Structures are given as structure tokens and as C-alpha cells.
Amino acid sequence: MATTGTARSGAGTATVARLTTPALVLDRPAMLRNAAAMAAHVERLGVGLRPHVKAHKCVELARVQLAHGAHGVTTATVAEAVAMVAGGVEDVLLANEVVSAPALDRLALAARTASVALAVDLPEQIGLAAAAAERAGSVLGVVVEVDVGMGRCGVRDEAAVVPLAGAIAAEPALRFRGLMGYEGHCVDEPERALRAAQAGEATAKLARAAALLADAGLPAEIVSAGGTGTYDLTGAAAAVSELQAGSYLIMDEYHASVTPEFEPALHVVASVISRHGELAVIDAGRKAIGTELAPARVVGHDAEVAFTHEEHAGVRVRSGDGPAVGELLRLVPGYAPTTVNLHAELHVVEDDRVVETWPVLARHGTV
Ligand SMILES: Cc1ncc(COP(=O)(O)O)c(C=O)c1O
């Protein structure tokens, strides 16, 4: 099951130097500052917060977010949703369409003990979700996903929203909850004015869909949108009731390029295993550091990642001595969501002390 693994407290003497490399570490003070900053932002913006937990896949971190302004969590997979419910999270939105009957059965079982919702964008998905909820004797919440510009899932035509909502409302085992629309096409737009314009167009689509629903007597209780790159723009839109931003808590190089106001808290610690001139070779490659959307950044040295292989990366020292063989190197991952799943555990650190070790859950699509 997805919920294997238990949290362990640091043994007092545990230090980063004692970790087997490569290791995933999280700077607790920085993470808590990010949590508090987002709590203050959503309070100021007057919007709800339902952070996407795909970034960390860790129920202890979900609890930190719930203690800092969040009323529930967002997940990408059934496995994440089930793991969050098993960990005590009471309100989960699976921001995705699901049509696999066994997966829907797992989700519907989780809905026996928590509020669980998923997304639809076609009529045939509604019957599948209803059948699973009936089998489990539970009620699944359902939101209609609107394509707000990313071109992935989501209804293309706003006129499809009301008929879908009506079909959901007609199913006794389903509960129509509202709308979601993730503006993934513009969350990383570097130019803020352009990002604001594109996010504004995206939220306008959601506002139009919400107005159609209200006119049809099917008001949207939830209008869920937004990522770390657009939290302040999408969060200011009147139509949006909650933000799905999640990476703000731990951060990575990809998100730092757009929202440097949040601190990099997640690192991969690697050992320098060889050194040849300006090249330091470390024991962390693609199987330890996610570099999907940005290269990793070396901390504490004027050095850059020159290449990434399966179990090695080459770090080119630009100036200074650089790290010696045997030295530990910290790297900020390029992309946290494709880094955490490469590790079974996340070590929570304060300075060089390991204060806690938490399991990374639902690391693969189905477990
Ligand atoms: C559906 C959905 N919502 C929200 C987000 C934003 O997450 P983050 O804040 O981690 O970038 C994503 C990221 O891919 C997503 O797919």
C-alpha cells in the first residue's frame, strides 16, 4: 500500500554527514518560513488554499500546510489521494480524470472516511465514478475541469459545463462540488505582466463557467486553480475560491525563477566521488535529482552541473577550489515533483542536524 513507512525522530546525534548519499533533505526553518508566508498571502488575498502535494508526497508536510492556511489538499494521482486520507487528511481533491475501475474503487473506498473529489471533463467519466462510489457505499465529490489555456484535460467549450454538472448532480453517489482549471501554460512565464494577462484570461474562463452554473441553479462551491507561479495573480481573482499551489513549501530551481520570494528548502545531498581538474563527479544523477524543467543548482560553490547521467553528475567548478573528494555537496533540485519520488525518505534538517525522517508516499503511479 502507499502508506508504508513511518516517521522517525532524529536520534539527537544524527547529522547530515551520517546520511547515506544521495539523500533528500529539507531545511525545516526555511520550509516553515515558506508555509507562514503563504498563509499570510492567502489571508491577505481572501482566498482558500488547497496545496498540491505532488511536490512533496509527504503527509507530514501536508499537515504543516493544513496548520498554515490550507483547508485540504490537491493530488495528481489516486495513490497520493489514498495516502493522504490514510494519513488523516480530511479533504482531498484529485485534480485529474480517472477512468480505471480498480483505481476508482480505491478512491471511492477512501471517500468512506474523508471528503474526496475528482475531476471530469466528459460525460462517460461520470458513470464510471458513480458506479465505483455505489460499489464502495460512499459519495465521491466531482468538479468539472475547464481547459483554461493549457490544452491538457478540461472542457474546451464553456457550454459543456452545465450539462456535465447536471449529469453529476443526477447521480445519487456523486456530489457536484464545482470547477477546477489549472493555468499550467503560464505559471512559469518569466515576464510578470504577460503572466498576469494570461492568468487573468484563465480565471475569466472560470468566472464565465461559474456564472453559467449559477444561472442554471447549480452553483460552484469550489472554484480551484493556481500554481506557485501564479498564486498572487490567480488568488486575487474574485471567481477563484481556492489555490492549488504546492511547491512554494519546499521550492526548486524551476519555481525559484518565477517566485524567488519563497526559499529553497529542499536539497539533495551528494558525495564528491571523483575529481579531475575543474570537474567534480558526484554520486547523484537522474535517479536522485529531478531536472525535468530546470538544471539543479550547486549550493556553496561557484560551480554548475555540467552533465547528469543515471547515477552520476558532473559539477564544473567555475572559480575557487570547489569541493574535494569525499566532501558533501548540496544541490537544489531542478524540479521537486520529479525529485521526491526518487527517494523513499526525506530527512528534515536544522543546520546540520537531522531532526526527523519522513516517508515519501505514493512514489509511483499506483502504489
Ligand atoms: C492540476 C495542478 N494544479 C496545480 C499545480 C501547481 O503546483 P505547484 O504549485 O507545485 O507548481 C499543478 C502543477 O503541475 C497542477 O498540475
mmCIF file with all atom_site columns, N, CA and C in Angstrom, residues 81-133:
data_model
loop_
_atom_site.group_PDB
_atom_site.id
_atom_site.type_symbol
_atom_site.label_atom_id
_atom_site.label_alt_id
_atom_site.label_comp_id
_atom_site.label_asym_id
_atom_site.label_entity_id
_atom_site.label_seq_id
_atom_site.pdbx_PDB_ins_code
_atom_site.Cartn_x
_atom_site.Cartn_y
_atom_site.Cartn_z
_atom_site.occupancy
_atom_site.B_iso_or_equiv
_atom_site.pdbx_formal_charge
_atom_site.auth_seq_id
_atom_site.auth_comp_id
_atom_site.auth_asym_id
_atom_site.auth_atom_id
_atom_site.pdbx_PDB_model_num
ATOM 1   N N  . ALA A 1 81  ? -3.901  10.449 -3.287  1.00 0.00 ? 81  ALA A N  1
ATOM 2   C CA . ALA A 1 81  ? -5.146  10.758 -2.562  1.00 0.00 ? 81  ALA A CA 1
ATOM 3   C C  . ALA A 1 81  ? -5.364  9.745  -1.443  1.00 0.00 ? 81  ALA A C  1
ATOM 4   N N  . VAL A 1 82  ? -5.185  8.460  -1.761  1.00 0.00 ? 82  VAL A N  1
ATOM 5   C CA . VAL A 1 82  ? -5.392  7.399  -0.766  1.00 0.00 ? 82  VAL A CA 1
ATOM 6   C C  . VAL A 1 82  ? -4.382  7.554  0.384   1.00 0.00 ? 82  VAL A C  1
ATOM 7   N N  . ALA A 1 83  ? -3.134  7.862  0.036   1.00 0.00 ? 83  ALA A N  1
ATOM 8   C CA . ALA A 1 83  ? -2.100  8.035  1.071   1.00 0.00 ? 83  ALA A CA 1
ATOM 9   C C  . ALA A 1 83  ? -2.429  9.215  1.978   1.00 0.00 ? 83  ALA A C  1
ATOM 10  N N  . MET A 1 84  ? -2.956  10.282 1.415   1.00 0.00 ? 84  MET A N  1
ATOM 11  C CA . MET A 1 84  ? -3.285  11.461 2.226   1.00 0.00 ? 84  MET A CA 1
ATOM 12  C C  . MET A 1 84  ? -4.448  11.149 3.172   1.00 0.00 ? 84  MET A C  1
ATOM 13  N N  . VAL A 1 85  ? -5.455  10.456 2.662   1.00 0.00 ? 85  VAL A N  1
ATOM 14  C CA . VAL A 1 85  ? -6.606  10.100 3.513   1.00 0.00 ? 85  VAL A CA 1
ATOM 15  C C  . VAL A 1 85  ? -6.137  9.148  4.626   1.00 0.00 ? 85  VAL A C  1
ATOM 16  N N  . ALA A 1 86  ? -5.311  8.162  4.258   1.00 0.00 ? 86  ALA A N  1
ATOM 17  C CA . ALA A 1 86  ? -4.796  7.227  5.277   1.00 0.00 ? 86  ALA A CA 1
ATOM 18  C C  . ALA A 1 86  ? -3.982  7.971  6.333   1.00 0.00 ? 86  ALA A C  1
ATOM 19  N N  . GLY A 1 87  ? -3.374  9.075  5.949   1.00 0.00 ? 87  GLY A N  1
ATOM 20  C CA . GLY A 1 87  ? -2.575  9.881  6.882   1.00 0.00 ? 87  GLY A CA 1
ATOM 21  C C  . GLY A 1 87  ? -3.403  10.881 7.664   1.00 0.00 ? 87  GLY A C  1
ATOM 22  N N  . GLY A 1 88  ? -4.712  10.866 7.467   1.00 0.00 ? 88  GLY A N  1
ATOM 23  C CA . GLY A 1 88  ? -5.580  11.710 8.293   1.00 0.00 ? 88  GLY A CA 1
ATOM 24  C C  . GLY A 1 88  ? -6.056  12.995 7.641   1.00 0.00 ? 88  GLY A C  1
ATOM 25  N N  . VAL A 1 89  ? -5.701  13.221 6.379   1.00 0.00 ? 89  VAL A N  1
ATOM 26  C CA . VAL A 1 89  ? -6.186  14.435 5.700   1.00 0.00 ? 89  VAL A CA 1
ATOM 27  C C  . VAL A 1 89  ? -7.669  14.241 5.377   1.00 0.00 ? 89  VAL A C  1
ATOM 28  N N  . GLU A 1 90  ? -8.477  15.221 5.729   1.00 0.00 ? 90  GLU A N  1
ATOM 29  C CA . GLU A 1 90  ? -9.930  15.018 5.668   1.00 0.00 ? 90  GLU A CA 1
ATOM 30  C C  . GLU A 1 90  ? -10.587 15.535 4.400   1.00 0.00 ? 90  GLU A C  1
ATOM 31  N N  . ASP A 1 91  ? -9.845  16.284 3.591   1.00 0.00 ? 91  ASP A N  1
ATOM 32  C CA . ASP A 1 91  ? -10.465 16.914 2.419   1.00 0.00 ? 91  ASP A CA 1
ATOM 33  C C  . ASP A 1 91  ? -9.463  16.885 1.262   1.00 0.00 ? 91  ASP A C  1
ATOM 34  N N  . VAL A 1 92  ? -9.754  16.047 0.258   1.00 0.00 ? 92  VAL A N  1
ATOM 35  C CA . VAL A 1 92  ? -8.799  15.814 -0.837  1.00 0.00 ? 92  VAL A CA 1
ATOM 36  C C  . VAL A 1 92  ? -9.483  16.058 -2.175  1.00 0.00 ? 92  VAL A C  1
ATOM 37  N N  . LEU A 1 93  ? -8.828  16.820 -3.032  1.00 0.00 ? 93  LEU A N  1
ATOM 38  C CA . LEU A 1 93  ? -9.275  16.973 -4.423  1.00 0.00 ? 93  LEU A CA 1
ATOM 39  C C  . LEU A 1 93  ? -8.237  16.327 -5.326  1.00 0.00 ? 93  LEU A C  1
ATOM 40  N N  . LEU A 1 94  ? -8.639  15.287 -6.028  1.00 0.00 ? 94  LEU A N  1
ATOM 41  C CA . LEU A 1 94  ? -7.778  14.681 -7.050  1.00 0.00 ? 94  LEU A CA 1
ATOM 42  C C  . LEU A 1 94  ? -8.016  15.489 -8.317  1.00 0.00 ? 94  LEU A C  1
ATOM 43  N N  . ALA A 1 95  ? -7.034  16.310 -8.663  1.00 0.00 ? 95  ALA A N  1
ATOM 44  C CA . ALA A 1 95  ? -7.204  17.262 -9.760  1.00 0.00 ? 95  ALA A CA 1
ATOM 45  C C  . ALA A 1 95  ? -6.931  16.588 -11.087 1.00 0.00 ? 95  ALA A C  1
ATOM 46  N N  . ASN A 1 96  ? -7.684  15.534 -11.336 1.00 0.00 ? 96  ASN A N  1
ATOM 47  C CA . ASN A 1 96  ? -7.418  14.742 -12.525 1.00 0.00 ? 96  ASN A CA 1
ATOM 48  C C  . ASN A 1 96  ? -8.635  13.883 -12.843 1.00 0.00 ? 96  ASN A C  1
ATOM 49  N N  . GLU A 1 97  ? -8.719  13.440 -14.094 1.00 0.00 ? 97  GLU A N  1
ATOM 50  C CA . GLU A 1 97  ? -9.741  12.500 -14.517 1.00 0.00 ? 97  GLU A CA 1
ATOM 51  C C  . GLU A 1 97  ? -9.241  11.088 -14.218 1.00 0.00 ? 97  GLU A C  1
ATOM 52  N N  . VAL A 1 98  ? -10.144 10.195 -13.799 1.00 0.00 ? 98  VAL A N  1
ATOM 53  C CA . VAL A 1 98  ? -9.781  8.803  -13.530 1.00 0.00 ? 98  VAL A CA 1
ATOM 54  C C  . VAL A 1 98  ? -10.833 7.921  -14.196 1.00 0.00 ? 98  VAL A C  1
ATOM 55  N N  . VAL A 1 99  ? -10.388 6.930  -14.964 1.00 0.00 ? 99  VAL A N  1
ATOM 56  C CA . VAL A 1 99  ? -11.356 6.021  -15.596 1.00 0.00 ? 99  VAL A CA 1
ATOM 57  C C  . VAL A 1 99  ? -11.062 4.553  -15.296 1.00 0.00 ? 99  VAL A C  1
ATOM 58  N N  . SER A 1 100 ? -9.919  4.262  -14.680 1.00 0.00 ? 100 SER A N  1
ATOM 59  C CA . SER A 1 100 ? -9.606  2.876  -14.333 1.00 0.00 ? 100 SER A CA 1
ATOM 60  C C  . SER A 1 100 ? -10.529 2.447  -13.191 1.00 0.00 ? 100 SER A C  1
ATOM 61  N N  . ALA A 1 101 ? -11.305 1.362  -13.411 1.00 0.00 ? 101 ALA A N  1
ATOM 62  C CA . ALA A 1 101 ? -12.263 0.935  -12.373 1.00 0.00 ? 101 ALA A CA 1
ATOM 63  C C  . ALA A 1 101 ? -11.559 0.547  -11.075 1.00 0.00 ? 101 ALA A C  1
ATOM 64  N N  . PRO A 1 102 ? -10.445 -0.222 -11.126 1.00 0.00 ? 102 PRO A N  1
ATOM 65  C CA . PRO A 1 102 ? -9.780  -0.541 -9.855  1.00 0.00 ? 102 PRO A CA 1
ATOM 66  C C  . PRO A 1 102 ? -9.278  0.714  -9.124  1.00 0.00 ? 102 PRO A C  1
ATOM 67  N N  . ALA A 1 103 ? -8.780  1.677  -9.881  1.00 0.00 ? 103 ALA A N  1
ATOM 68  C CA . ALA A 1 103 ? -8.311  2.926  -9.246  1.00 0.00 ? 103 ALA A CA 1
ATOM 69  C C  . ALA A 1 103 ? -9.485  3.691  -8.649  1.00 0.00 ? 103 ALA A C  1
ATOM 70  N N  . LEU A 1 104 ? -10.582 3.744  -9.387  1.00 0.00 ? 104 LEU A N  1
ATOM 71  C CA . LEU A 1 104 ? -11.769 4.430  -8.858  1.00 0.00 ? 104 LEU A CA 1
ATOM 72  C C  . LEU A 1 104 ? -12.286 3.726  -7.604  1.00 0.00 ? 104 LEU A C  1
ATOM 73  N N  . ASP A 1 105 ? -12.173 2.403  -7.574  1.00 0.00 ? 105 ASP A N  1
ATOM 74  C CA . ASP A 1 105 ? -12.605 1.673  -6.373  1.00 0.00 ? 105 ASP A CA 1
ATOM 75  C C  . ASP A 1 105 ? -11.774 2.085  -5.159  1.00 0.00 ? 105 ASP A C  1
ATOM 76  N N  . ARG A 1 106 ? -10.476 2.225  -5.349  1.00 0.00 ? 106 ARG A N  1
ATOM 77  C CA . ARG A 1 106 ? -9.608  2.649  -4.230  1.00 0.00 ? 106 ARG A CA 1
ATOM 78  C C  . ARG A 1 106 ? -9.979  4.050  -3.763  1.00 0.00 ? 106 ARG A C  1
ATOM 79  N N  . LEU A 1 107 ? -10.257 4.893  -4.727  1.00 0.00 ? 107 LEU A N  1
ATOM 80  C CA . LEU A 1 107 ? -10.616 6.277  -4.386  1.00 0.00 ? 107 LEU A CA 1
ATOM 81  C C  . LEU A 1 107 ? -11.950 6.323  -3.643  1.00 0.00 ? 107 LEU A C  1
ATOM 82  N N  . ALA A 1 108 ? -12.900 5.525  -4.144  1.00 0.00 ? 108 ALA A N  1
ATOM 83  C CA . ALA A 1 108 ? -14.233 5.516  -3.529  1.00 0.00 ? 108 ALA A CA 1
ATOM 84  C C  . ALA A 1 108 ? -14.186 4.926  -2.121  1.00 0.00 ? 108 ALA A C  1
ATOM 85  N N  . LEU A 1 109 ? -13.286 3.976  -1.888  1.00 0.00 ? 109 LEU A N  1
ATOM 86  C CA . LEU A 1 109 ? -13.130 3.440  -0.523  1.00 0.00 ? 109 LEU A CA 1
ATOM 87  C C  . LEU A 1 109 ? -12.594 4.536  0.402   1.00 0.00 ? 109 LEU A C  1
ATOM 88  N N  . ALA A 1 110 ? -11.632 5.297  -0.097  1.00 0.00 ? 110 ALA A N  1
ATOM 89  C CA . ALA A 1 110 ? -11.088 6.406  0.712   1.00 0.00 ? 110 ALA A CA 1
ATOM 90  C C  . ALA A 1 110 ? -12.175 7.418  1.034   1.00 0.00 ? 110 ALA A C  1
ATOM 91  N N  . ALA A 1 111 ? -13.139 7.554  0.128   1.00 0.00 ? 111 ALA A N  1
ATOM 92  C CA . ALA A 1 111 ? -14.222 8.532  0.328   1.00 0.00 ? 111 ALA A CA 1
ATOM 93  C C  . ALA A 1 111 ? -15.192 8.101  1.432   1.00 0.00 ? 111 ALA A C  1
ATOM 94  N N  . ARG A 1 112 ? -15.004 6.904  1.954   1.00 0.00 ? 112 ARG A N  1
ATOM 95  C CA . ARG A 1 112 ? -15.833 6.497  3.105   1.00 0.00 ? 112 ARG A CA 1
ATOM 96  C C  . ARG A 1 112 ? -15.444 7.268  4.360   1.00 0.00 ? 112 ARG A C  1
ATOM 97  N N  . THR A 1 113 ? -14.163 7.683  4.434   1.00 0.00 ? 113 THR A N  1
ATOM 98  C CA . THR A 1 113 ? -13.689 8.297  5.682   1.00 0.00 ? 113 THR A CA 1
ATOM 99  C C  . THR A 1 113 ? -13.257 9.754  5.514   1.00 0.00 ? 113 THR A C  1
ATOM 100 N N  . ALA A 1 114 ? -13.311 10.275 4.303   1.00 0.00 ? 114 ALA A N  1
ATOM 101 C CA . ALA A 1 114 ? -12.875 11.661 4.094   1.00 0.00 ? 114 ALA A CA 1
ATOM 102 C C  . ALA A 1 114 ? -13.661 12.248 2.930   1.00 0.00 ? 114 ALA A C  1
ATOM 103 N N  . SER A 1 115 ? -13.632 13.548 2.812   1.00 0.00 ? 115 SER A N  1
ATOM 104 C CA . SER A 1 115 ? -14.229 14.196 1.649   1.00 0.00 ? 115 SER A CA 1
ATOM 105 C C  . SER A 1 115 ? -13.249 14.076 0.487   1.00 0.00 ? 115 SER A C  1
ATOM 106 N N  . VAL A 1 116 ? -13.645 13.344 -0.534  1.00 0.00 ? 116 VAL A N  1
ATOM 107 C CA . VAL A 1 116 ? -12.756 13.086 -1.677  1.00 0.00 ? 116 VAL A CA 1
ATOM 108 C C  . VAL A 1 116 ? -13.484 13.490 -2.953  1.00 0.00 ? 116 VAL A C  1
ATOM 109 N N  . ALA A 1 117 ? -12.822 14.290 -3.765  1.00 0.00 ? 117 ALA A N  1
ATOM 110 C CA . ALA A 1 117 ? -13.415 14.705 -5.039  1.00 0.00 ? 117 ALA A CA 1
ATOM 111 C C  . ALA A 1 117 ? -12.429 14.441 -6.166  1.00 0.00 ? 117 ALA A C  1
ATOM 112 N N  . LEU A 1 118 ? -12.966 14.276 -7.356  1.00 0.00 ? 118 LEU A N  1
ATOM 113 C CA . LEU A 1 118 ? -12.118 14.131 -8.543  1.00 0.00 ? 118 LEU A CA 1
ATOM 114 C C  . LEU A 1 118 ? -12.692 14.993 -9.663  1.00 0.00 ? 118 LEU A C  1
ATOM 115 N N  . ALA A 1 119 ? -11.963 15.053 -10.774 1.00 0.00 ? 119 ALA A N  1
ATOM 116 C CA . ALA A 1 119 ? -12.371 15.925 -11.883 1.00 0.00 ? 119 ALA A CA 1
ATOM 117 C C  . ALA A 1 119 ? -12.937 15.095 -13.029 1.00 0.00 ? 119 ALA A C  1
ATOM 118 N N  . VAL A 1 120 ? -13.844 15.708 -13.764 1.00 0.00 ? 120 VAL A N  1
ATOM 119 C CA . VAL A 1 120 ? -14.325 15.106 -15.011 1.00 0.00 ? 120 VAL A CA 1
ATOM 120 C C  . VAL A 1 120 ? -14.321 16.180 -16.100 1.00 0.00 ? 120 VAL A C  1
ATOM 121 N N  . ASP A 1 121 ? -14.221 15.719 -17.335 1.00 0.00 ? 121 ASP A N  1
ATOM 122 C CA . ASP A 1 121 ? -14.386 16.657 -18.457 1.00 0.00 ? 121 ASP A CA 1
ATOM 123 C C  . ASP A 1 121 ? -15.201 16.043 -19.599 1.00 0.00 ? 121 ASP A C  1
ATOM 124 N N  . LEU A 1 122 ? -15.718 14.810 -19.380 1.00 0.00 ? 122 LEU A N  1
ATOM 125 C CA . LEU A 1 122 ? -16.546 14.132 -20.386 1.00 0.00 ? 122 LEU A CA 1
ATOM 126 C C  . LEU A 1 122 ? -17.662 13.369 -19.672 1.00 0.00 ? 122 LEU A C  1
ATOM 127 N N  . PRO A 1 123 ? -18.810 13.197 -20.320 1.00 0.00 ? 123 PRO A N  1
ATOM 128 C CA . PRO A 1 123 ? -19.931 12.512 -19.656 1.00 0.00 ? 123 PRO A CA 1
ATOM 129 C C  . PRO A 1 123 ? -19.592 11.085 -19.238 1.00 0.00 ? 123 PRO A C  1
ATOM 130 N N  . GLU A 1 124 ? -18.799 10.350 -20.052 1.00 0.00 ? 124 GLU A N  1
ATOM 131 C CA . GLU A 1 124 ? -18.579 8.927  -19.738 1.00 0.00 ? 124 GLU A CA 1
ATOM 132 C C  . GLU A 1 124 ? -17.818 8.731  -18.424 1.00 0.00 ? 124 GLU A C  1
ATOM 133 N N  . GLN A 1 125 ? -17.036 9.719  -18.005 1.00 0.00 ? 125 GLN A N  1
ATOM 134 C CA . GLN A 1 125 ? -16.302 9.571  -16.735 1.00 0.00 ? 125 GLN A CA 1
ATOM 135 C C  . GLN A 1 125 ? -17.258 9.596  -15.538 1.00 0.00 ? 125 GLN A C  1
ATOM 136 N N  . ILE A 1 126 ? -18.413 10.230 -15.715 1.00 0.00 ? 126 ILE A N  1
ATOM 137 C CA . ILE A 1 126 ? -19.343 10.411 -14.595 1.00 0.00 ? 126 ILE A CA 1
ATOM 138 C C  . ILE A 1 126 ? -19.940 9.066  -14.170 1.00 0.00 ? 126 ILE A C  1
ATOM 139 N N  . GLY A 1 127 ? -20.357 8.277  -15.140 1.00 0.00 ? 127 GLY A N  1
ATOM 140 C CA . GLY A 1 127 ? -20.933 6.967  -14.837 1.00 0.00 ? 127 GLY A CA 1
ATOM 141 C C  . GLY A 1 127 ? -19.920 6.052  -14.162 1.00 0.00 ? 127 GLY A C  1
ATOM 142 N N  . LEU A 1 128 ? -18.663 6.126  -14.612 1.00 0.00 ? 128 LEU A N  1
ATOM 143 C CA . LEU A 1 128 ? -17.631 5.274  -14.014 1.00 0.00 ? 128 LEU A CA 1
ATOM 144 C C  . LEU A 1 128 ? -17.410 5.639  -12.553 1.00 0.00 ? 128 LEU A C  1
ATOM 145 N N  . ALA A 1 129 ? -17.363 6.928  -12.256 1.00 0.00 ? 129 ALA A N  1
ATOM 146 C CA . ALA A 1 129 ? -17.152 7.378  -10.870 1.00 0.00 ? 129 ALA A CA 1
ATOM 147 C C  . ALA A 1 129 ? -18.361 7.002  -10.012 1.00 0.00 ? 129 ALA A C  1
ATOM 148 N N  . ALA A 1 130 ? -19.551 7.178  -10.571 1.00 0.00 ? 130 ALA A N  1
ATOM 149 C CA . ALA A 1 130 ? -20.768 6.863  -9.811  1.00 0.00 ? 130 ALA A CA 1
ATOM 150 C C  . ALA A 1 130 ? -20.819 5.376  -9.482  1.00 0.00 ? 130 ALA A C  1
ATOM 151 N N  . ALA A 1 131 ? -20.460 4.534  -10.451 1.00 0.00 ? 131 ALA A N  1
ATOM 152 C CA . ALA A 1 131 ? -20.501 3.083  -10.220 1.00 0.00 ? 131 ALA A CA 1
ATOM 153 C C  . ALA A 1 131 ? -19.526 2.693  -9.109  1.00 0.00 ? 131 ALA A C  1
ATOM 154 N N  . ALA A 1 132 ? -18.348 3.299  -9.096  1.00 0.00 ? 132 ALA A N  1
ATOM 155 C CA . ALA A 1 132 ? -17.362 2.975  -8.049  1.00 0.00 ? 132 ALA A CA 1
ATOM 156 C C  . ALA A 1 132 ? -17.866 3.419  -6.680  1.00 0.00 ? 132 ALA A C  1
ATOM 157 N N  . ALA A 1 133 ? -18.435 4.608  -6.611  1.00 0.00 ? 133 ALA A N  1
ATOM 158 C CA . ALA A 1 133 ? -18.947 5.098  -5.323  1.00 0.00 ? 133 ALA A CA 1
ATOM 159 C C  . ALA A 1 133 ? -20.087 4.203  -4.832  1.00 0.00 ? 133 ALA A C  1
#
